[in-house]
XYZ file of N, CA, C and O in Angstrom:
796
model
N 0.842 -1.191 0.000
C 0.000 0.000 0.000
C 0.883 1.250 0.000
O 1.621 1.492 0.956
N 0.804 2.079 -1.122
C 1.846 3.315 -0.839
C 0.829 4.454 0.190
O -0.291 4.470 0.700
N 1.872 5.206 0.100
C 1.414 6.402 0.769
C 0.468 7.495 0.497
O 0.847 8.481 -0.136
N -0.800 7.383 0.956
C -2.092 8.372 0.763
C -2.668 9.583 2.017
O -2.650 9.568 3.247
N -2.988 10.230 1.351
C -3.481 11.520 2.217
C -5.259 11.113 2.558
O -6.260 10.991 1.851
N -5.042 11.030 3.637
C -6.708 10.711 4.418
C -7.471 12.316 3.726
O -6.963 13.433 3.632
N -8.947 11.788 3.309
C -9.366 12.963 2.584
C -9.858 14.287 4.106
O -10.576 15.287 4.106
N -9.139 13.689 5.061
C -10.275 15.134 5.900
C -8.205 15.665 6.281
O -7.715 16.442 7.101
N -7.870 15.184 5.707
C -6.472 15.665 6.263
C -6.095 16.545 4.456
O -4.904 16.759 4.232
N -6.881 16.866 3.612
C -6.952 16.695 2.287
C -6.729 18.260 1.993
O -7.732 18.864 2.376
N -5.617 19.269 1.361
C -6.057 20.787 1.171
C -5.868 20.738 -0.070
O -4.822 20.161 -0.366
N -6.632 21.220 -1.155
C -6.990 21.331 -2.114
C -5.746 22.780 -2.671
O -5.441 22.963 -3.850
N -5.270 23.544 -1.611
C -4.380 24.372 -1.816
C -3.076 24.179 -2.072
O -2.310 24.945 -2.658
N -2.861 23.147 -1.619
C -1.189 22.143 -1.294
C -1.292 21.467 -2.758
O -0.089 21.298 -2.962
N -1.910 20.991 -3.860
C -1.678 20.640 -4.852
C -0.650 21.302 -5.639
O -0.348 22.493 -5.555
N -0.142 20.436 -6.408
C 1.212 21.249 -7.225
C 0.589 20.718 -8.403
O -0.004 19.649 -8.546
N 0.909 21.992 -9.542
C 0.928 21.600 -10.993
C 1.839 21.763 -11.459
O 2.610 22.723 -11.451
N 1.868 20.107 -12.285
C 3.596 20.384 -12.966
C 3.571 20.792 -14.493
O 2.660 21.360 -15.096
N 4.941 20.312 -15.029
C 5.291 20.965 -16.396
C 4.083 19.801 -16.811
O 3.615 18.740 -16.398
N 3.871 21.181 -18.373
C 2.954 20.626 -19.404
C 3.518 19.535 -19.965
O 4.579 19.936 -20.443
N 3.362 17.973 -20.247
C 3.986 17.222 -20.853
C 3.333 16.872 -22.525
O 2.215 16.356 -22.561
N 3.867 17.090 -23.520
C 3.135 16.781 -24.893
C 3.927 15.558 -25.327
O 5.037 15.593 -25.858
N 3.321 14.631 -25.076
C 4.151 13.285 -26.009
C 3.523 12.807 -27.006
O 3.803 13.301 -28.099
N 2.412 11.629 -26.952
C 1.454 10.778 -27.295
C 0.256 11.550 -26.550
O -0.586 12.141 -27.225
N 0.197 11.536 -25.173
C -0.427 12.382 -24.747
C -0.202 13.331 -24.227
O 0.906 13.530 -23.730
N -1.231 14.254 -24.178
C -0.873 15.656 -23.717
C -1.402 15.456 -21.918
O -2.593 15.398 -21.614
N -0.481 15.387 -21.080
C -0.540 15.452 -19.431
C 0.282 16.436 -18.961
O 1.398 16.705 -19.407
N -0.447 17.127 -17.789
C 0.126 17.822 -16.743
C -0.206 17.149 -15.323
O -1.302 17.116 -14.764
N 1.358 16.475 -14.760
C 1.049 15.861 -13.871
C 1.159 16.689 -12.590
O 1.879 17.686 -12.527
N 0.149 16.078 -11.201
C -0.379 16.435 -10.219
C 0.585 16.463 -8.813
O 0.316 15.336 -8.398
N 1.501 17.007 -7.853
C 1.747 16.594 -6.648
C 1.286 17.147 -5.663
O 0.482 18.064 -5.829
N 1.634 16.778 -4.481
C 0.869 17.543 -3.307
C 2.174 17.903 -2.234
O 3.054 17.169 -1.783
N 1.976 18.937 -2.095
C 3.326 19.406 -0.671
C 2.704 19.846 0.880
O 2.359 21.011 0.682
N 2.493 19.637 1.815
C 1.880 20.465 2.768
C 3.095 20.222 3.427
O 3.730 19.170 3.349
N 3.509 21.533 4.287
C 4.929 21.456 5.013
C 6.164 20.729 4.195
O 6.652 20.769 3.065
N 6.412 19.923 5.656
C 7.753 19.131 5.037
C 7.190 18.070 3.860
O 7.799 17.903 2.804
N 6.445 17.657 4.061
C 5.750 16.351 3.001
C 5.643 16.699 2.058
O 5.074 17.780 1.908
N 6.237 15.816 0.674
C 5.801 16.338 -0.546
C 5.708 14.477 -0.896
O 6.280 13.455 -0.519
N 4.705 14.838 -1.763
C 4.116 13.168 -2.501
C 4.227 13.984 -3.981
O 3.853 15.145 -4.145
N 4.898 13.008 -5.153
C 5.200 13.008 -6.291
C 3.980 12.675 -7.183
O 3.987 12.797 -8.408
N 3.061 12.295 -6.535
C 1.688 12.451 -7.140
C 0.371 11.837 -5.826
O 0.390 11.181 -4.784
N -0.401 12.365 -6.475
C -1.668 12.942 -5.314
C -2.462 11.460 -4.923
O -3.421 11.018 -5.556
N -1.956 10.936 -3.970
C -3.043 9.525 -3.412
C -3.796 9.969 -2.336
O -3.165 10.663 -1.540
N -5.004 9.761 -2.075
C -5.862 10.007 -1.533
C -6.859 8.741 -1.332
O -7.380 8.099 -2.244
N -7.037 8.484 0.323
C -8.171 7.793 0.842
C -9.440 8.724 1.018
O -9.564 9.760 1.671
N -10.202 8.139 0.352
C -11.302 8.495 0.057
C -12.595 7.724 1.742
O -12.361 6.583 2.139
N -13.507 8.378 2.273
C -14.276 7.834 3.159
C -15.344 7.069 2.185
O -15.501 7.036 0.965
N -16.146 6.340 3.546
C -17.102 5.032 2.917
C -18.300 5.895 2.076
O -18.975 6.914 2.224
N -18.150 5.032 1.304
C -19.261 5.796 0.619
C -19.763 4.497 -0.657
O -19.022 3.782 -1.332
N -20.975 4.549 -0.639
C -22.050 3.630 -1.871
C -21.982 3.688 -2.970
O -22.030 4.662 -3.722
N -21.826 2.310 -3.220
C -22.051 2.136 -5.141
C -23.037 2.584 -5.279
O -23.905 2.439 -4.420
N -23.306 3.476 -6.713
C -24.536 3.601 -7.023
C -24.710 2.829 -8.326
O -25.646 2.096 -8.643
N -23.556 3.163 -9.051
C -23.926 1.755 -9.588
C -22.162 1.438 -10.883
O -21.369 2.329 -11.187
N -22.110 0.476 -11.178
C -21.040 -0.286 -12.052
C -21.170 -0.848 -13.306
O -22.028 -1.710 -13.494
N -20.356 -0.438 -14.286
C -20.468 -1.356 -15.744
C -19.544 -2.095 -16.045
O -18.540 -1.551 -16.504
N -19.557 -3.429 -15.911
C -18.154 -4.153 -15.955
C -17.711 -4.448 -17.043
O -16.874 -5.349 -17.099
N -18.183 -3.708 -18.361
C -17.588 -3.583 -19.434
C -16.717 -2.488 -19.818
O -15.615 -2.616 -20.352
N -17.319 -1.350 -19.491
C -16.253 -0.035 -19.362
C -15.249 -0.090 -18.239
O -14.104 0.356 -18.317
N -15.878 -0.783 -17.003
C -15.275 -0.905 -15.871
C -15.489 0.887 -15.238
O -14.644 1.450 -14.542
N -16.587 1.413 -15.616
C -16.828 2.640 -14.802
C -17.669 2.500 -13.519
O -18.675 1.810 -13.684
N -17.461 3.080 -12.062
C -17.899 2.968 -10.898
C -18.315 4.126 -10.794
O -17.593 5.050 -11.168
N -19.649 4.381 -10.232
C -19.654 5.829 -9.750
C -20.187 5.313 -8.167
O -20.857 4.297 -7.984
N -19.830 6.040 -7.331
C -20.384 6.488 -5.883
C -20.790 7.433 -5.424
O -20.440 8.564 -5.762
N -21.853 7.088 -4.307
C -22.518 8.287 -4.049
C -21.739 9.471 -2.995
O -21.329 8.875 -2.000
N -21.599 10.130 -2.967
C -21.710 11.281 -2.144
C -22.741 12.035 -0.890
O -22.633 12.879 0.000
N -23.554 11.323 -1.348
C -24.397 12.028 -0.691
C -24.599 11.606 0.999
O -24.608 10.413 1.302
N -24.752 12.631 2.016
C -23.873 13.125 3.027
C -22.766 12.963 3.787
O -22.717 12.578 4.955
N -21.521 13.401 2.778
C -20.795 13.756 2.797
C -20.196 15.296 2.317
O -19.338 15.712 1.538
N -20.819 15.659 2.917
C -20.135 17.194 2.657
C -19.394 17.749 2.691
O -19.602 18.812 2.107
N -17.953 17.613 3.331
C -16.838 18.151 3.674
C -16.393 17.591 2.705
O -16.008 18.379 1.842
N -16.211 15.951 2.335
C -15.690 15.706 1.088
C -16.123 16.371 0.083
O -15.517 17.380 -0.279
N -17.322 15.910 -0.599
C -17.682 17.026 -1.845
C -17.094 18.243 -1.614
O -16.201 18.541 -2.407
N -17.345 19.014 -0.762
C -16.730 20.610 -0.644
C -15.340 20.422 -1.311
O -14.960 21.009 -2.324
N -14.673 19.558 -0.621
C -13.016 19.898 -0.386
C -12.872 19.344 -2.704
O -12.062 19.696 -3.561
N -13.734 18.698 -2.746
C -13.114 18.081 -3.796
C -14.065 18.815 -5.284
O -13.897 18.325 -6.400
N -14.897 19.848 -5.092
C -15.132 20.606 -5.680
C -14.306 22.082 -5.692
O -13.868 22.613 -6.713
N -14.213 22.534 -4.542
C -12.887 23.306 -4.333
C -11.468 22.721 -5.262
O -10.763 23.271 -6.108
N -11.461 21.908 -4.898
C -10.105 20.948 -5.561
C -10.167 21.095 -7.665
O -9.242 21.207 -8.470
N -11.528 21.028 -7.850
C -11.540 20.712 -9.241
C -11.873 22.555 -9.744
O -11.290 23.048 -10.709
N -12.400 22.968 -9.298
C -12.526 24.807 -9.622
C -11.174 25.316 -9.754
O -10.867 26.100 -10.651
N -9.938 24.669 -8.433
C -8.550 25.369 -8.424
C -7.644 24.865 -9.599
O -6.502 25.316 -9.684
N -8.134 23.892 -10.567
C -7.667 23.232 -11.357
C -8.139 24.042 -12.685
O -7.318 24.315 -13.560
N -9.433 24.391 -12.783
C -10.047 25.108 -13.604
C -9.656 26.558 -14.103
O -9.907 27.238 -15.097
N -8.850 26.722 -12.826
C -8.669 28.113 -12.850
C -7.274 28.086 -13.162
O -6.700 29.057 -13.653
N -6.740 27.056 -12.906
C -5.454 26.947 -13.202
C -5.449 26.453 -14.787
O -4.251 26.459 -15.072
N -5.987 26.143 -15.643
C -5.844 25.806 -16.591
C -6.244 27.204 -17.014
O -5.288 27.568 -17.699
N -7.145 28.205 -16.985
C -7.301 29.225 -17.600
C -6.273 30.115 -17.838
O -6.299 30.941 -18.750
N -5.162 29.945 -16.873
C -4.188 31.106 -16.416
C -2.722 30.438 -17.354
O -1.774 31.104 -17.769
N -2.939 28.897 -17.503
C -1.447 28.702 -17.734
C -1.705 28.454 -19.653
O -0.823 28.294 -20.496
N -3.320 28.507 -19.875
C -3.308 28.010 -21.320
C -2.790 28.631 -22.361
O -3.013 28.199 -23.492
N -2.088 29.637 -22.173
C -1.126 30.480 -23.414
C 0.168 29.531 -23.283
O 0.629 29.029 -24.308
N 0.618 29.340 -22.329
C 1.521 28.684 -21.925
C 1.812 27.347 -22.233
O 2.926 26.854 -22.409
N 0.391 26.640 -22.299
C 0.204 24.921 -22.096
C 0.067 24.811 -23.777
O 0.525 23.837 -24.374
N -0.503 25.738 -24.356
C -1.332 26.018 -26.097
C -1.187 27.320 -26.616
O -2.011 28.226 -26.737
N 0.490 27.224 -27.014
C 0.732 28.994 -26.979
C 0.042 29.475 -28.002
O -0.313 30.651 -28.089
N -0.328 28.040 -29.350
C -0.590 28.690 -30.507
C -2.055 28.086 -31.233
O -2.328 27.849 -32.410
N -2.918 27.944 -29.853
C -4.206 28.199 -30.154
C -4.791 29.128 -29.480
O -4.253 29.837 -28.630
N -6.014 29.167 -29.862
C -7.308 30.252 -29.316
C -7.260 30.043 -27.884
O -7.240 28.914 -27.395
N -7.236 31.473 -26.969
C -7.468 30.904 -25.899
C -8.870 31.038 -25.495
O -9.539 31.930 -26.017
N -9.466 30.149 -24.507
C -10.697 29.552 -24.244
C -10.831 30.584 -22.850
O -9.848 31.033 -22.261
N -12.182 30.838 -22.482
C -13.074 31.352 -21.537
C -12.624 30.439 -20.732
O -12.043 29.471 -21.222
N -12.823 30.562 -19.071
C -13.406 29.482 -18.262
C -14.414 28.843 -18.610
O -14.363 27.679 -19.009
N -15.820 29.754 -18.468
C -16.944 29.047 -19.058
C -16.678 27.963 -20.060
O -17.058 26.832 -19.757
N -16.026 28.165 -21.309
C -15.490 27.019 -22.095
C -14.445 25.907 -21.311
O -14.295 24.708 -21.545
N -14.012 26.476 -20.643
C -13.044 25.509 -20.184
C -14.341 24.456 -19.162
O -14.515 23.241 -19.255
N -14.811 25.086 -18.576
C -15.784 24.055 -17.894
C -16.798 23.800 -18.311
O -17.745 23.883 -17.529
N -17.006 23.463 -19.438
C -18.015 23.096 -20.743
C -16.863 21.646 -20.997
O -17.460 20.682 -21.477
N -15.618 21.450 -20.784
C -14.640 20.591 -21.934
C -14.680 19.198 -20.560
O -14.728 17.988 -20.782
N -14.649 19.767 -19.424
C -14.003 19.009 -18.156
C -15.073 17.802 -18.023
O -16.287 17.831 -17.825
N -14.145 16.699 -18.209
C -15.259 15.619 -17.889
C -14.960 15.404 -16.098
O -13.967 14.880 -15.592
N -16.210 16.016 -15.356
C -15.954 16.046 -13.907
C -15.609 14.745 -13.322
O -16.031 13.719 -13.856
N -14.744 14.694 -12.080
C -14.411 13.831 -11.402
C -16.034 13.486 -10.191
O -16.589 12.444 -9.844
N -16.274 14.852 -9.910
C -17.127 14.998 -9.108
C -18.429 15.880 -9.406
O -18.237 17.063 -9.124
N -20.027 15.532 -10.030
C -20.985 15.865 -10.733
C -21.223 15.899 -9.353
O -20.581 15.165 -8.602
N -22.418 16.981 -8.772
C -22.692 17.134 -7.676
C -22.728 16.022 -6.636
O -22.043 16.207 -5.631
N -23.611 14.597 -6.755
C -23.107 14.400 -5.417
C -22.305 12.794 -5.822
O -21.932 12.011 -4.949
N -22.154 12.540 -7.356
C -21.655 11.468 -7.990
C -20.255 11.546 -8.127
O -19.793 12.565 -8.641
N -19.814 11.022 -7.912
C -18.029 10.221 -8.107
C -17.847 9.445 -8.416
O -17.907 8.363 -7.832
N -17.361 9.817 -10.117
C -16.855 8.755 -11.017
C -15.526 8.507 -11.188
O -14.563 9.274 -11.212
N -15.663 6.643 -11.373
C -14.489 6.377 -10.796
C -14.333 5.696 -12.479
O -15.148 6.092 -13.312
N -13.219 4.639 -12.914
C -12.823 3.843 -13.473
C -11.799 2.915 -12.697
O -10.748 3.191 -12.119
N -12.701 1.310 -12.950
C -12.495 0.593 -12.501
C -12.135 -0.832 -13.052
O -12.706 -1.732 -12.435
N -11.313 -1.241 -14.079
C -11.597 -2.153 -14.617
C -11.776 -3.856 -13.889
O -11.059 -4.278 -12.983
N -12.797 -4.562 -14.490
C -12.287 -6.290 -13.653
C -11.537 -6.910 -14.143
O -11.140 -6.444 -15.211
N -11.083 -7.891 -13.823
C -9.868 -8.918 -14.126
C -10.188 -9.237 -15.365
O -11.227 -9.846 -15.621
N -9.255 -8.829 -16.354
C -8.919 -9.501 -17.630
C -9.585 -8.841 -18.427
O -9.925 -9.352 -19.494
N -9.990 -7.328 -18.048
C -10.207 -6.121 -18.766
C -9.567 -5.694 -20.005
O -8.432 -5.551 -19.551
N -9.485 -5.452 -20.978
C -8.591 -5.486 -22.256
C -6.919 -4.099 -21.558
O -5.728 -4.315 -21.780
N -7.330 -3.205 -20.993
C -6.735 -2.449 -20.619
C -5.452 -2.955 -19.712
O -4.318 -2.477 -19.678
N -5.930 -3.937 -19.081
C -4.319 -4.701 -17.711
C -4.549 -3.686 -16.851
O -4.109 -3.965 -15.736
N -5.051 -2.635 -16.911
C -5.114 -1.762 -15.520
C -5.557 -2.228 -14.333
O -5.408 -1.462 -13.381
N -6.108 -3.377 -14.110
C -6.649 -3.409 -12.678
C -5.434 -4.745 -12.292
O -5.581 -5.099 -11.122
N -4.589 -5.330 -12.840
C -3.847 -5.966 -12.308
C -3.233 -5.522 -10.863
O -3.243 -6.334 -9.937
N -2.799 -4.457 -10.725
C -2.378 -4.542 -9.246
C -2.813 -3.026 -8.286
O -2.198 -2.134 -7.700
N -4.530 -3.472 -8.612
C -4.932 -2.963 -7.638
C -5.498 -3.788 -6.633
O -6.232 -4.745 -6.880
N -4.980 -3.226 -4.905
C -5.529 -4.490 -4.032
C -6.638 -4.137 -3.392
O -6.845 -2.951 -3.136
N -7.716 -5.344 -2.961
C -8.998 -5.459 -2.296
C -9.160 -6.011 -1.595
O -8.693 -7.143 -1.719
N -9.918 -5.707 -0.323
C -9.939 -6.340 0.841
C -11.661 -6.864 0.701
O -12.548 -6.222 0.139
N -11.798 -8.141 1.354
C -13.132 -8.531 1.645
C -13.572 -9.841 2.099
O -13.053 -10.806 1.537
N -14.157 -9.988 2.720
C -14.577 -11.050 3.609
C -13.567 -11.544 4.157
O -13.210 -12.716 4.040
N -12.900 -10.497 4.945
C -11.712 -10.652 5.838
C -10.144 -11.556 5.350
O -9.398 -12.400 5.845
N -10.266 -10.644 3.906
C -8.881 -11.161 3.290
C -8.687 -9.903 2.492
O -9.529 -9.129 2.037
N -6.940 -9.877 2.412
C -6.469 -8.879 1.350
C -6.575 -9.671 -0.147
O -6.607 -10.901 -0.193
N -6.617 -8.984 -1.139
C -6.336 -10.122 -2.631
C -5.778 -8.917 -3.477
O -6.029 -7.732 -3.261
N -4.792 -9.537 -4.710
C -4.035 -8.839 -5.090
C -4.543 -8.720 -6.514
O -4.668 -9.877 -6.915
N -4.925 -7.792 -7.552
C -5.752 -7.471 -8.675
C -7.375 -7.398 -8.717
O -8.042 -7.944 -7.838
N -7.870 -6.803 -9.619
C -9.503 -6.299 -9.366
C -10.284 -7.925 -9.144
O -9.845 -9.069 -9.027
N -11.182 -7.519 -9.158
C -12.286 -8.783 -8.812
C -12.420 -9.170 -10.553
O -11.864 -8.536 -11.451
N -13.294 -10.358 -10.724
C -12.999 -11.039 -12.094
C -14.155 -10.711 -12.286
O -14.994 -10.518 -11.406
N -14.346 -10.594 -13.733
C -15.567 -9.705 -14.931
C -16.594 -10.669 -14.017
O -17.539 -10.016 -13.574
N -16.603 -11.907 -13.692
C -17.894 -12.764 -13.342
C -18.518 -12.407 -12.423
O -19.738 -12.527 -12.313
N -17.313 -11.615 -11.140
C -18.282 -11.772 -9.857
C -17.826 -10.011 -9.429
O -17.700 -9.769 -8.228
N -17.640 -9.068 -10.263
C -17.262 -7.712 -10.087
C -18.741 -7.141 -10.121
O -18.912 -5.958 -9.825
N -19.615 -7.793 -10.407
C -20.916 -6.661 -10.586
C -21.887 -6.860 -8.707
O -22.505 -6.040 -8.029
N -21.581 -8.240 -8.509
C -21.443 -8.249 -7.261
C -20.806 -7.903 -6.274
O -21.270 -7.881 -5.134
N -19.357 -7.507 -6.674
C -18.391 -6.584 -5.703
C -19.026 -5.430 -5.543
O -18.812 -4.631 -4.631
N -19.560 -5.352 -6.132
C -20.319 -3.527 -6.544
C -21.271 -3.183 -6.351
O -21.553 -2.094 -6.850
N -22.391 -3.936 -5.472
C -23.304 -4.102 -5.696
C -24.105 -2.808 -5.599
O -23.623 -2.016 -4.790
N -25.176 -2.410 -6.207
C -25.677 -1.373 -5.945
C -25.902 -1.003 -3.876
O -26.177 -1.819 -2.996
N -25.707 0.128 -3.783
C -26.169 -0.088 -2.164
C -24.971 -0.135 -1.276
O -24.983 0.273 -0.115
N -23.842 -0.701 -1.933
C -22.758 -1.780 -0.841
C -21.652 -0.519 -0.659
O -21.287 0.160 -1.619
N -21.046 -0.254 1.091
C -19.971 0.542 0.711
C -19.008 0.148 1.273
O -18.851 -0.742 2.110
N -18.096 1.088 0.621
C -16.948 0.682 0.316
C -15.645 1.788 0.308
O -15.843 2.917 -0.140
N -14.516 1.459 0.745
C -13.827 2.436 0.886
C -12.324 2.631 0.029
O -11.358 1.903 0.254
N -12.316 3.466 -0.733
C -11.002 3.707 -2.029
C -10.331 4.631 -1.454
O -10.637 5.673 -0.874
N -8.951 3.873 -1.798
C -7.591 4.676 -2.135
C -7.053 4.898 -3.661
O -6.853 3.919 -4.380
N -6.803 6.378 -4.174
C -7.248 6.202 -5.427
C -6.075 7.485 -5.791
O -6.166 8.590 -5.258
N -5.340 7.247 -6.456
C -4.215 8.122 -7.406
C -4.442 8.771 -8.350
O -4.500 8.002 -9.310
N -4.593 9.671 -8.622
C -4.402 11.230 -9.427
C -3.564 11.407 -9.771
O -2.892 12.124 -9.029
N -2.910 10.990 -11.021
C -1.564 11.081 -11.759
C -1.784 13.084 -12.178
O -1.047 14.016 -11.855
N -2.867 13.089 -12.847
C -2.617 14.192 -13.740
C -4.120 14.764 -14.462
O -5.269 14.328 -14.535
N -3.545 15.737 -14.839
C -4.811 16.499 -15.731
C -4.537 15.736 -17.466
O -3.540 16.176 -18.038
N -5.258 14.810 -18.140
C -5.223 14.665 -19.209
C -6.331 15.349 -20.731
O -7.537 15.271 -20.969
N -5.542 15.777 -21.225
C -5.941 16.638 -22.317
C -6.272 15.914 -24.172
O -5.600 15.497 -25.115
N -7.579 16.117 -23.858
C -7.682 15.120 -25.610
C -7.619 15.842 -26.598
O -8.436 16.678 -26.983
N -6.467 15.487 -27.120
C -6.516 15.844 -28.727
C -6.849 15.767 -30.199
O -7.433 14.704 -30.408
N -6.742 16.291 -31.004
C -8.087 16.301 -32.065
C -6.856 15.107 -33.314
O -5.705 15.419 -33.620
N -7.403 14.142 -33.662
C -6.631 13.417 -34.385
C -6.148 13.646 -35.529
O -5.913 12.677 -36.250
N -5.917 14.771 -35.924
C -5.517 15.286 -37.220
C -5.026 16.210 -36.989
O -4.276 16.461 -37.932
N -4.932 17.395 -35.817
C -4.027 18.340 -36.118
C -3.381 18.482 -34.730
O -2.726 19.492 -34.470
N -3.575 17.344 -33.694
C -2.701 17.148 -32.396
C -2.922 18.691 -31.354
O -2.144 19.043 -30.467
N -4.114 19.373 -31.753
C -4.485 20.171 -30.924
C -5.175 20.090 -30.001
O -6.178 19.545 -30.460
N -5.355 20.277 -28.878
C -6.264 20.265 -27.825
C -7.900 20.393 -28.280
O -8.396 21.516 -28.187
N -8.416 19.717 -28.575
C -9.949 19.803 -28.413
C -10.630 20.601 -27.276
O -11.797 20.889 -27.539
N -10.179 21.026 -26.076
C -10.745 21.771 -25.409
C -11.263 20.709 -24.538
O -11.652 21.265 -23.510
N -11.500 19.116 -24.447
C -12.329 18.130 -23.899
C -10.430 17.645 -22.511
O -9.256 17.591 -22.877
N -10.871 17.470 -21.411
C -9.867 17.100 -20.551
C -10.596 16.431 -19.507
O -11.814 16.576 -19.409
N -9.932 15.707 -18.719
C -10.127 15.157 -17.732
C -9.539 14.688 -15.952
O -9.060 15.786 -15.669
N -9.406 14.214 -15.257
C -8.439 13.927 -14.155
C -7.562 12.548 -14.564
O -8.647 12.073 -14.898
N -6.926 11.827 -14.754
C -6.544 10.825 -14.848
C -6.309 10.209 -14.029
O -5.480 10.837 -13.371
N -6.610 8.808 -13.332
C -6.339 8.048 -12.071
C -6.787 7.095 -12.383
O -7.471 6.628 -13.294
N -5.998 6.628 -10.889
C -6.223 4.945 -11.125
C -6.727 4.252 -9.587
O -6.003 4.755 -8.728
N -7.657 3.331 -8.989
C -7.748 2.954 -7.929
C -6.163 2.065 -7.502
O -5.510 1.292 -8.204
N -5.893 2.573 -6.008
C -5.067 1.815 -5.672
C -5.910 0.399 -4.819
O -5.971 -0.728 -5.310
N -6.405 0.726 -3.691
C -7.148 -0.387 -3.087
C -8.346 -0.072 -2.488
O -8.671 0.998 -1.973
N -8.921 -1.001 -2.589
C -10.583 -1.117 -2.326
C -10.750 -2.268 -1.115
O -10.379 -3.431 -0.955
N -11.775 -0.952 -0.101
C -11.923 -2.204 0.895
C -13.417 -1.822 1.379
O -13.931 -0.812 1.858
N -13.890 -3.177 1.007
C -15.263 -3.921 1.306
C -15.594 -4.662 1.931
O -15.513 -5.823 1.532
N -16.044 -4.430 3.005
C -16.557 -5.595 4.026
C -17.282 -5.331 5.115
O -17.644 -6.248 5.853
């Protein structure tokens, strides 16, 4: 289990944005510093909170939010300071396109957090992607090492059931238009679950 920031221990101010990276993809990756502590990218335990519901073909999870308020707060705060930060650095990030409104900019953002929904991506075992290989899950009083298998993941999930994520924030990812490698204006958070515990 690496090292995560408990979300009520969580400042949305302490985030660092790093250099613009343009490779294959266009990322600006995420760290967090408060005091002496600095983490090279943003892990965060997330509190219990309900499936609302799972597609074990996309492998998308969303959970509910709802009362939890300090979380939502902190993590809407969190995605506005990001917003605003993309407005300020986009001459910089896209010296030689149009620059975009906020309003446009938060027209493009596929949210992490829709008012009281939190969408996750989650793939099950033997997902075409390999991403869920080494994420770990706890349940019925055992650790296990990779996601639950496409057969019995819709039952891990069950609507109703909660559950508690540790979940990594690499970066802000930026989609580009396939023909002229420009920013489409469409972006997102990029992450990955580290471990899931259910029981």
């Amino acid at each position: 289990m690496e090292w995560t920031i408990p979300i009520q221990a969580f400042e949305p101010k302490y985030v660092g944005i790093g250099s613009f990276q343009s490779s294959s993809k266009q990322l600006v990756p995420l760290s967090y510093q408060a005091g002496p502590f600095r983490f090279s990218s943003l892990n965060l335990l997330l509190p219990t909170l309900n499936v609302k519901s799972y597609d074990p073909p996309t492998g998308r999870l969303v959970l509910s939010m709802s009362g939890n308020t300090m979380t939502q707060s902190k993590i809407n705060h969190f995605q506005e300071l990001l917003l605003s930060n993309i407005a300020n650095l986009q001459d910089q990030w896209f010296p030689n396109e149009p620059k975009k409104e906020l309003k446009d900019i938060r027209k493009g953002f596929q949210p992490f957090l829709d008012t009281t929904n939190l969408y996750l991506y989650c793939p099950s075992a033997g997902h075409s992607s390999g991403s869920g290989h080494d994420i770990q899950y706890y349940s019925k009083g055992v650790w296990s090492h990779g996601a639950p298998a496409a057969s019995s993941a819709a039952q891990f999930f069950e609507v109703g059931k909660p559950i508690r994520i540790a979940i990594r924030i690499y970066g802000l990812s930026f989609h580009q238009h396939t023909m002229t490698g420009m920013w489409t204006g469409k972006f997102r958070l990029q992450h990955k679950l580290l471990a899931i515990y259910a029981d």
